[in-house]
Structure formats: structure tokens, C-alpha cells
mmCIF file of N, CA and C in Angstrom:
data_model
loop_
_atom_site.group_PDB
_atom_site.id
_atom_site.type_symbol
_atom_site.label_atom_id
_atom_site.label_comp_id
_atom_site.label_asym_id
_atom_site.label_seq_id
_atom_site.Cartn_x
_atom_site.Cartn_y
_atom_site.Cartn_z
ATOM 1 N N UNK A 281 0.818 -1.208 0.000
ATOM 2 C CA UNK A 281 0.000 0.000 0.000
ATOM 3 C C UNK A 281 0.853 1.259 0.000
ATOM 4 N N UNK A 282 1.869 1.233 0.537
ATOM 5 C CA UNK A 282 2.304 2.434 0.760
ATOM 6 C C UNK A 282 4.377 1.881 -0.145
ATOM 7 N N UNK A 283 3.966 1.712 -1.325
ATOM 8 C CA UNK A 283 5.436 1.446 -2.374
ATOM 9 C C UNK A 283 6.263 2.401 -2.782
ATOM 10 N N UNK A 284 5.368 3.326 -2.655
ATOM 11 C CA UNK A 284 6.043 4.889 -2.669
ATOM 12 C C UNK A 284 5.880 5.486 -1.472
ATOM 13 N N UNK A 285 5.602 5.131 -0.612
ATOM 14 C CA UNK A 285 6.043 6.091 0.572
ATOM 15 C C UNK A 285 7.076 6.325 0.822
ATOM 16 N N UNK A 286 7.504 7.205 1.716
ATOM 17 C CA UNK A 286 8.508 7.576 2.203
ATOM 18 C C UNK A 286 9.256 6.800 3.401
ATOM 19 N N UNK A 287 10.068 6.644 4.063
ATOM 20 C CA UNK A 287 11.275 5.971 4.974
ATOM 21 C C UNK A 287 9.804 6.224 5.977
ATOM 22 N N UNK A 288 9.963 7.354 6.481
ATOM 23 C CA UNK A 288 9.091 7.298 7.734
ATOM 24 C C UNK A 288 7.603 7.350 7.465
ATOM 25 N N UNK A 289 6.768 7.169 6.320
ATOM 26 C CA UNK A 289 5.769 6.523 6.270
ATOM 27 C C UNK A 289 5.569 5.122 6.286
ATOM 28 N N UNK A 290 6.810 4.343 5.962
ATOM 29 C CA UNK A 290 6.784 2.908 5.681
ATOM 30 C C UNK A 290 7.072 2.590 7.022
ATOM 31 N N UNK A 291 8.023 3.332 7.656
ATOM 32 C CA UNK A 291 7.994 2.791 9.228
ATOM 33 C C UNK A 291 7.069 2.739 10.001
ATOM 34 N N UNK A 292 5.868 4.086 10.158
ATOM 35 C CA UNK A 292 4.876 3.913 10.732
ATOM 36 C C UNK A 292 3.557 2.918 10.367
ATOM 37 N N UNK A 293 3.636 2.703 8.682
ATOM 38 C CA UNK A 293 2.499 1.359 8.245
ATOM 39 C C UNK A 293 3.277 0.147 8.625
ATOM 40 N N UNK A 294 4.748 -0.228 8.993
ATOM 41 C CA UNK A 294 5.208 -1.421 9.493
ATOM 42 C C UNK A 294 4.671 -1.159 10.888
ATOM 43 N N UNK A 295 5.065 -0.393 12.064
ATOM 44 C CA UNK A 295 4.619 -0.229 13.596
ATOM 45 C C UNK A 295 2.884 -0.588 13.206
ATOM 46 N N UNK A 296 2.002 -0.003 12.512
ATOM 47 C CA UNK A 296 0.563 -0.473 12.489
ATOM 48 C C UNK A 296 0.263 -1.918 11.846
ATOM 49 N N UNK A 297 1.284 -2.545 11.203
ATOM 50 C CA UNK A 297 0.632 -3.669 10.724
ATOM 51 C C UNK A 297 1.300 -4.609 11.739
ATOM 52 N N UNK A 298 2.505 -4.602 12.461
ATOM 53 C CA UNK A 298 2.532 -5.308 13.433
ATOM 54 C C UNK A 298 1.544 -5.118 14.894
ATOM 55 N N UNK A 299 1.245 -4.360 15.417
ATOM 56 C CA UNK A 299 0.122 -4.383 15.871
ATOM 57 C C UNK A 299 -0.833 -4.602 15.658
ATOM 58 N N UNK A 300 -1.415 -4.658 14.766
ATOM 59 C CA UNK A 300 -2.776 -5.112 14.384
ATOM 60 C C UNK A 300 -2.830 -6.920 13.621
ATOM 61 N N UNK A 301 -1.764 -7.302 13.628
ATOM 62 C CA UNK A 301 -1.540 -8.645 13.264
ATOM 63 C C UNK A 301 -1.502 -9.424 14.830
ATOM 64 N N UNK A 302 -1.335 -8.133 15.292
ATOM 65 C CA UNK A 302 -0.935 -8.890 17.293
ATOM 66 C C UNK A 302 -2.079 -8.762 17.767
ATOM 67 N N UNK A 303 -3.168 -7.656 17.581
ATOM 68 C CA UNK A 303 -4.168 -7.399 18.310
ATOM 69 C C UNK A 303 -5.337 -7.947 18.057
ATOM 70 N N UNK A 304 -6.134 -8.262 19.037
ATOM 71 C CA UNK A 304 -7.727 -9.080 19.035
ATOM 72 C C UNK A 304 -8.511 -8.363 18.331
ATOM 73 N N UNK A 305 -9.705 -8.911 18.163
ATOM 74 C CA UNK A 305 -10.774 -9.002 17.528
ATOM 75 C C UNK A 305 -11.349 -6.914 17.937
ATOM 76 N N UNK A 306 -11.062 -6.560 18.683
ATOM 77 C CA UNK A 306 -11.526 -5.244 18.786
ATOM 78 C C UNK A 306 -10.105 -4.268 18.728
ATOM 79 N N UNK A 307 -8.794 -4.643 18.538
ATOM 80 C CA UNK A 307 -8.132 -4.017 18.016
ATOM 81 C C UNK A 307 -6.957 -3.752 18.580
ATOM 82 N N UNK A 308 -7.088 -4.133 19.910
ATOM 83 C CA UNK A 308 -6.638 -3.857 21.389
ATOM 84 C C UNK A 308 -5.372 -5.352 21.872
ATOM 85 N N UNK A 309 -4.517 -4.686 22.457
ATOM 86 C CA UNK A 309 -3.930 -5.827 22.995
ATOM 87 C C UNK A 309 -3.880 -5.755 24.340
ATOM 88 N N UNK A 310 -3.253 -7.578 25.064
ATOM 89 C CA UNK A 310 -3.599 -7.674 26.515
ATOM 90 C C UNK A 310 -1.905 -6.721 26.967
ATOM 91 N N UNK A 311 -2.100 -6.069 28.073
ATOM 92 C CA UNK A 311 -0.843 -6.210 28.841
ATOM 93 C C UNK A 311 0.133 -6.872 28.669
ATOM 94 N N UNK A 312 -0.249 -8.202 28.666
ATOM 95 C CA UNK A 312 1.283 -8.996 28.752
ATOM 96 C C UNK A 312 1.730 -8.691 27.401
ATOM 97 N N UNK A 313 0.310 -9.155 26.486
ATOM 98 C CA UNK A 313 0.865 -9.158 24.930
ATOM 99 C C UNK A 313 1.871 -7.999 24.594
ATOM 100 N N UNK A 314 1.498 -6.569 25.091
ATOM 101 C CA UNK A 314 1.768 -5.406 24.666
ATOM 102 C C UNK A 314 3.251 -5.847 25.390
ATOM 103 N N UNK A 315 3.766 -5.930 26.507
ATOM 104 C CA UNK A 315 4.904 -6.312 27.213
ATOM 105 C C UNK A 315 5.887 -6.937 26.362
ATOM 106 N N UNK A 316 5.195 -8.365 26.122
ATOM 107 C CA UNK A 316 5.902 -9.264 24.806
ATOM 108 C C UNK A 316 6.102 -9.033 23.568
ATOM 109 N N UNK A 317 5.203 -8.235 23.163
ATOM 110 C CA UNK A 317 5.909 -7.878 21.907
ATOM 111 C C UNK A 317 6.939 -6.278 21.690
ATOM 112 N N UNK A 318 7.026 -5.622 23.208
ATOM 113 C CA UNK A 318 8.127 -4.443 22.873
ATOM 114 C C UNK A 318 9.074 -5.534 22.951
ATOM 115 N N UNK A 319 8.814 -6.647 23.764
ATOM 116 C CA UNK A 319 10.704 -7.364 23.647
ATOM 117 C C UNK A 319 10.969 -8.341 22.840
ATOM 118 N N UNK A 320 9.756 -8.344 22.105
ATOM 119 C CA UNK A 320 10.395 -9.104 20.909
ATOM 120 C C UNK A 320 10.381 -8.365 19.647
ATOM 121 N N UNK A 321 9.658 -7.717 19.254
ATOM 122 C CA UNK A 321 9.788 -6.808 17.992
ATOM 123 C C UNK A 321 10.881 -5.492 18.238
ATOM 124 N N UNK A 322 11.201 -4.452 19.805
ATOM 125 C CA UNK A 322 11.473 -3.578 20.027
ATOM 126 C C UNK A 322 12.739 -3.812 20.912
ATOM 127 N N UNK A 323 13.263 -5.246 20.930
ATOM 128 C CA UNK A 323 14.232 -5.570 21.945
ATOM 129 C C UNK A 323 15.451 -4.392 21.650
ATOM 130 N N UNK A 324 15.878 -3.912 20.628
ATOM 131 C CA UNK A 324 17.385 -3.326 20.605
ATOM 132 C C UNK A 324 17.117 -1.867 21.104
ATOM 133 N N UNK A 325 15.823 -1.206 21.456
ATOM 134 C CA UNK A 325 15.716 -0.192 22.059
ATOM 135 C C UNK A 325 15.187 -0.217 23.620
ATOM 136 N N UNK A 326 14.508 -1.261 23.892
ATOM 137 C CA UNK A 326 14.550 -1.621 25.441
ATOM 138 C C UNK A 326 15.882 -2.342 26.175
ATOM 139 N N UNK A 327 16.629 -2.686 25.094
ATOM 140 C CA UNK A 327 18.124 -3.530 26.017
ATOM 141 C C UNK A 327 18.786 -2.263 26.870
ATOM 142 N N UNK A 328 19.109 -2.694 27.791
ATOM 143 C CA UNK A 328 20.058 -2.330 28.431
ATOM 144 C C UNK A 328 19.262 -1.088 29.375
ATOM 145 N N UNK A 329 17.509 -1.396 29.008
ATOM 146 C CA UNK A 329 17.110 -0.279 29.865
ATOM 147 C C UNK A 329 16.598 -0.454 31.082
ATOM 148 N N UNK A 330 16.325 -1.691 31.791
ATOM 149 C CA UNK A 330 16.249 -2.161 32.396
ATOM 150 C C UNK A 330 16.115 -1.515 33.928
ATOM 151 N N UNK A 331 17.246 -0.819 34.604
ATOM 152 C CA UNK A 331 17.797 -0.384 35.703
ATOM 153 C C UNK A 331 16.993 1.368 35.488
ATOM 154 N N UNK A 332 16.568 1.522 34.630
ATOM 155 C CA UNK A 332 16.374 2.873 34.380
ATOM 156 C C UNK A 332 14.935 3.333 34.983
ATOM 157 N N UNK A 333 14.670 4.315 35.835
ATOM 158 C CA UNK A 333 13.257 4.264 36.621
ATOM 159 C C UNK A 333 12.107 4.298 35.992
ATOM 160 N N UNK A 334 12.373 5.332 34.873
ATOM 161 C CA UNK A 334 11.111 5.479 33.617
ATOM 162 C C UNK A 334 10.776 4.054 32.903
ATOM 163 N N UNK A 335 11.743 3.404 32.707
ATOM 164 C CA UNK A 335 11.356 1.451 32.002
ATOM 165 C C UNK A 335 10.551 0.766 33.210
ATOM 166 N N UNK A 336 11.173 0.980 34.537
ATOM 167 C CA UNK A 336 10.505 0.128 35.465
ATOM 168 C C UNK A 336 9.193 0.573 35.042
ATOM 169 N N UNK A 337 8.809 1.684 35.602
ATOM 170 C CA UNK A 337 7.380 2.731 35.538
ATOM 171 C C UNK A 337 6.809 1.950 34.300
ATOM 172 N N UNK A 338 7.055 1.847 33.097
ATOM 173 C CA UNK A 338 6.576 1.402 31.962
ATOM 174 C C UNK A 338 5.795 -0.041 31.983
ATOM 175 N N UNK A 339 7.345 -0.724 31.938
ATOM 176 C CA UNK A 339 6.695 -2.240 32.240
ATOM 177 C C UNK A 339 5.893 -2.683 33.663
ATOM 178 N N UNK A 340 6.230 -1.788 34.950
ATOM 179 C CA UNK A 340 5.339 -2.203 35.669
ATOM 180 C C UNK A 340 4.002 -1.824 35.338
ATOM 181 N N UNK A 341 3.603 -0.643 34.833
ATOM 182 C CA UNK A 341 2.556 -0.376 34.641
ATOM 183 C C UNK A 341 1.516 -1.405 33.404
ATOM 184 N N UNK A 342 2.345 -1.921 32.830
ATOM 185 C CA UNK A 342 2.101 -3.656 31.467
ATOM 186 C C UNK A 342 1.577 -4.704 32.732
ATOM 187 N N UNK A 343 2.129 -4.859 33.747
ATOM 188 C CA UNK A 343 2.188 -5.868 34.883
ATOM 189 C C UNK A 343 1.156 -5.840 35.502
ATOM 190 N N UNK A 344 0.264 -4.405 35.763
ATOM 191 C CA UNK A 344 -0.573 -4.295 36.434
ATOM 192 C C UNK A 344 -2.062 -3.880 35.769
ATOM 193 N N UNK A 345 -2.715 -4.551 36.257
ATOM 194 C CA UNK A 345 -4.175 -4.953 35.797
ATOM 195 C C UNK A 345 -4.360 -5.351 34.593
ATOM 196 N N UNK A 346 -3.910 -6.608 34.400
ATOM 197 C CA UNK A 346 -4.004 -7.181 33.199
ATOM 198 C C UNK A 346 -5.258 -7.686 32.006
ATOM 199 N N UNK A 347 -6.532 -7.020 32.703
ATOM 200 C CA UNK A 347 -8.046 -7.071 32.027
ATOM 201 C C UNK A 347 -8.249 -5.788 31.620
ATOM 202 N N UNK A 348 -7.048 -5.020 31.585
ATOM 203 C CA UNK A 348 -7.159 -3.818 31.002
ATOM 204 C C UNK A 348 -6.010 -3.720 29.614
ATOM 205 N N UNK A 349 -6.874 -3.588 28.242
ATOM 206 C CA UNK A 349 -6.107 -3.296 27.102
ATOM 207 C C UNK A 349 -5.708 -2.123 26.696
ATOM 208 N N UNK A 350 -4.753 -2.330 25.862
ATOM 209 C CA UNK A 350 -3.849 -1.373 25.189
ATOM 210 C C UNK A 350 -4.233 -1.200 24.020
ATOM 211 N N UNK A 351 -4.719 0.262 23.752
ATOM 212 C CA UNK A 351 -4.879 0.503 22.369
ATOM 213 C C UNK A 351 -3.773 0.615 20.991
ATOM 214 N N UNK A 352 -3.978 1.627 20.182
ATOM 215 C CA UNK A 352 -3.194 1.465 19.168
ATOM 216 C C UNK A 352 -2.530 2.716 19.587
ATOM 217 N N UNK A 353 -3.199 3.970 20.189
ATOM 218 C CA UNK A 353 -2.372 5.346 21.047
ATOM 219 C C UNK A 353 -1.940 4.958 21.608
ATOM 220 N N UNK A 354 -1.968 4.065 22.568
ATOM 221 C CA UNK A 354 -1.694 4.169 24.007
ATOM 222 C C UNK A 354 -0.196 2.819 23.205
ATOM 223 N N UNK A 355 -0.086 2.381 22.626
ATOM 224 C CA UNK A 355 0.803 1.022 22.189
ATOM 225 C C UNK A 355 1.663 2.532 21.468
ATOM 226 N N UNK A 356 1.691 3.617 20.370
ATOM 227 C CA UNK A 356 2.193 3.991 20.080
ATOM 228 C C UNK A 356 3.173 5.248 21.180
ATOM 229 N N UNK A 357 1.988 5.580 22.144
ATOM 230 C CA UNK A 357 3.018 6.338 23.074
ATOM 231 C C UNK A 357 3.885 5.726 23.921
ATOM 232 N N UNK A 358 4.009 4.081 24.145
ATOM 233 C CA UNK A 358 4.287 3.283 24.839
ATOM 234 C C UNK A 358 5.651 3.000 24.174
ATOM 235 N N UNK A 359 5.849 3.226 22.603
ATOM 236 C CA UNK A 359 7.032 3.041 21.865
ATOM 237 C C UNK A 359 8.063 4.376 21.901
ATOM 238 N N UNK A 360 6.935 5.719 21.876
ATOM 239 C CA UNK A 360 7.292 6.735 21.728
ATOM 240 C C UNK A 360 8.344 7.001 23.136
ATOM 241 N N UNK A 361 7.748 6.423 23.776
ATOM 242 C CA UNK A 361 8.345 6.670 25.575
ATOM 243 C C UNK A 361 9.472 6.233 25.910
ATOM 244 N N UNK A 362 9.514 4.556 25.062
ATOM 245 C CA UNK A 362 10.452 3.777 25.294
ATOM 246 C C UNK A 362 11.577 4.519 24.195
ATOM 247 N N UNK A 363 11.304 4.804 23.483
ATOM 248 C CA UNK A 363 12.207 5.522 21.966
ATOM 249 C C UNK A 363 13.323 6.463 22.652
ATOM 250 N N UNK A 364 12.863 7.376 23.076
ATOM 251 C CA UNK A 364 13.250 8.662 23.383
ATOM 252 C C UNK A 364 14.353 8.669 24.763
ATOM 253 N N UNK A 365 14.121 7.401 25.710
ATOM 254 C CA UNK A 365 14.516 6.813 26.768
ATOM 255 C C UNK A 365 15.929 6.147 26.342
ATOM 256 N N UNK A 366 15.923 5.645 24.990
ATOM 257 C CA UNK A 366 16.947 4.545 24.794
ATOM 258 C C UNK A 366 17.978 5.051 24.300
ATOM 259 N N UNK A 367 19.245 4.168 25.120
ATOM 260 C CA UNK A 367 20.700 4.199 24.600
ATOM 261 C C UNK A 367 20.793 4.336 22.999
ATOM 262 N N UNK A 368 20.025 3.102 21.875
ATOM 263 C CA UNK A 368 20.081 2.937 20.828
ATOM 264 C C UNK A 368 20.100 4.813 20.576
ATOM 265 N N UNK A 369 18.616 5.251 20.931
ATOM 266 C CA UNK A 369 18.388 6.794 19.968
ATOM 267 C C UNK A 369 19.878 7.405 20.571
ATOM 268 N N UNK A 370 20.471 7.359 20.845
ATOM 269 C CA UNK A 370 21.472 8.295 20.958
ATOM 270 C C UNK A 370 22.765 7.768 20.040
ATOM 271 N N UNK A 371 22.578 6.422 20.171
ATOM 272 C CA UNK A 371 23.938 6.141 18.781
ATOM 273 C C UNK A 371 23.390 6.521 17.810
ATOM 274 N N UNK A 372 21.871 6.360 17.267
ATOM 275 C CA UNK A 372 21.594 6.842 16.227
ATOM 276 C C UNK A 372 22.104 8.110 15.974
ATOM 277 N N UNK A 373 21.618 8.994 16.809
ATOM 278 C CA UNK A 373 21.914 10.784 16.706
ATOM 279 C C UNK A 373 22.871 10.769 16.394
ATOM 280 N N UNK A 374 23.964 9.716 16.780
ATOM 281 C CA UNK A 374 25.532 9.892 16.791
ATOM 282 C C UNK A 374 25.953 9.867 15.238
ATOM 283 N N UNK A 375 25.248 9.000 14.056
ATOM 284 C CA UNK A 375 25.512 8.573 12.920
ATOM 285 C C UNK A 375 24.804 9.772 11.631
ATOM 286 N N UNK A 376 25.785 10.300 10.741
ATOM 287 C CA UNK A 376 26.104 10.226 9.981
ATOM 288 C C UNK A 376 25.395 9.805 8.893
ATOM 289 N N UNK A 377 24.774 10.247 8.047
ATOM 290 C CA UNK A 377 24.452 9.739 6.841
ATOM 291 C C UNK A 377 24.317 10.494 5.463
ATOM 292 N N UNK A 378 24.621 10.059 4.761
ATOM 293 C CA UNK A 378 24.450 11.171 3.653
ATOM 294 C C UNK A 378 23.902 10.564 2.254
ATOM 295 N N UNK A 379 23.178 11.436 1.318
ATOM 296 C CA UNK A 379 22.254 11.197 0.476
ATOM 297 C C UNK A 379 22.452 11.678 -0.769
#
């Protein structure tokens, strides 16, 4: 759908089609799910974050009340949070590229 999009349009229809390949019948994922899949689709920007108070805050908050779902906002600010937090975004910043 998107063959001509751009770098960061194709990134954001990849972030929506993996969620929605993950999410139930109303659109939504469980807690844990949402948990399991930042560390398996999002592992190289949650590594090493572990010890950090804002990750605890994050994933504990995945941990707790688990009959409560995660939307497709609330899954995207959940990446956005973790993004901005991570070691990775800063090697990125660090690199160089040219066109």
C-alpha cells in the first residue's frame, strides 16, 4: 500500500501492521501481549534499559491490571516513551548519513 512512501511513512504502516496482526478481535492488545511484543519486535531499544526508573514505571505499569487493554495510542506512546529513553536513539543521533 504504501510502495512509494517515504522511509518514515513505511515505518509507521510497518509499527501499524505489526500491531494489528498482534491485536484481538476489537483491536486492542492484553498487557502482557503489549509487554511481549516491545521485547520481541522492540528488543534493541529496550536492552540495556532495564535499571532505568522510567522502564521500570513502563513495564510495571504492562504488569498491572491485566483485564485492562492497550490501544493502538496508548501502544504507540508506549514506543514513543520507550524511543526517546533509549541508549540505541542516541547512537543513532551519533551517525552520519548522507544522500
Amino acid at each position: 500500500a504504501l510502495g512509494r512512501g517515504s522511509d518514515l511513512e513505511k515505518a509507521f504502516a510497518t509499527v501499524a501492521l505489526v500491531y494489528n496482526n498482534n491485536a484481538d478481535t476489537e483491536g486492542k492488545l492484553s498487557r502482557a501481549e503489549t509487554k511481549s511484543l516491545l521485547q520481541t519486535q522492540f528488543c534493541h531499544f529496550v536492552q540495556g534499559q532495564e535499571n532505568k526508573p522510567k522502564y521500570q514505571e513502563i513495564i510495571s505499569d504492562l504488569d498491572e491490571e491485566p483485564e485492562n487493554k492497550i490501544d493502538f495510542e496508548d501502544f504507540m506512546m508506549t514506543l514513543v516513551m520507550l524511543t526517546l529513553m533509549s541508549d540505541l536513539l542516541q547512537e543513532i543521533k551519533n551517525v552520519k548519513t548522507t544522500k
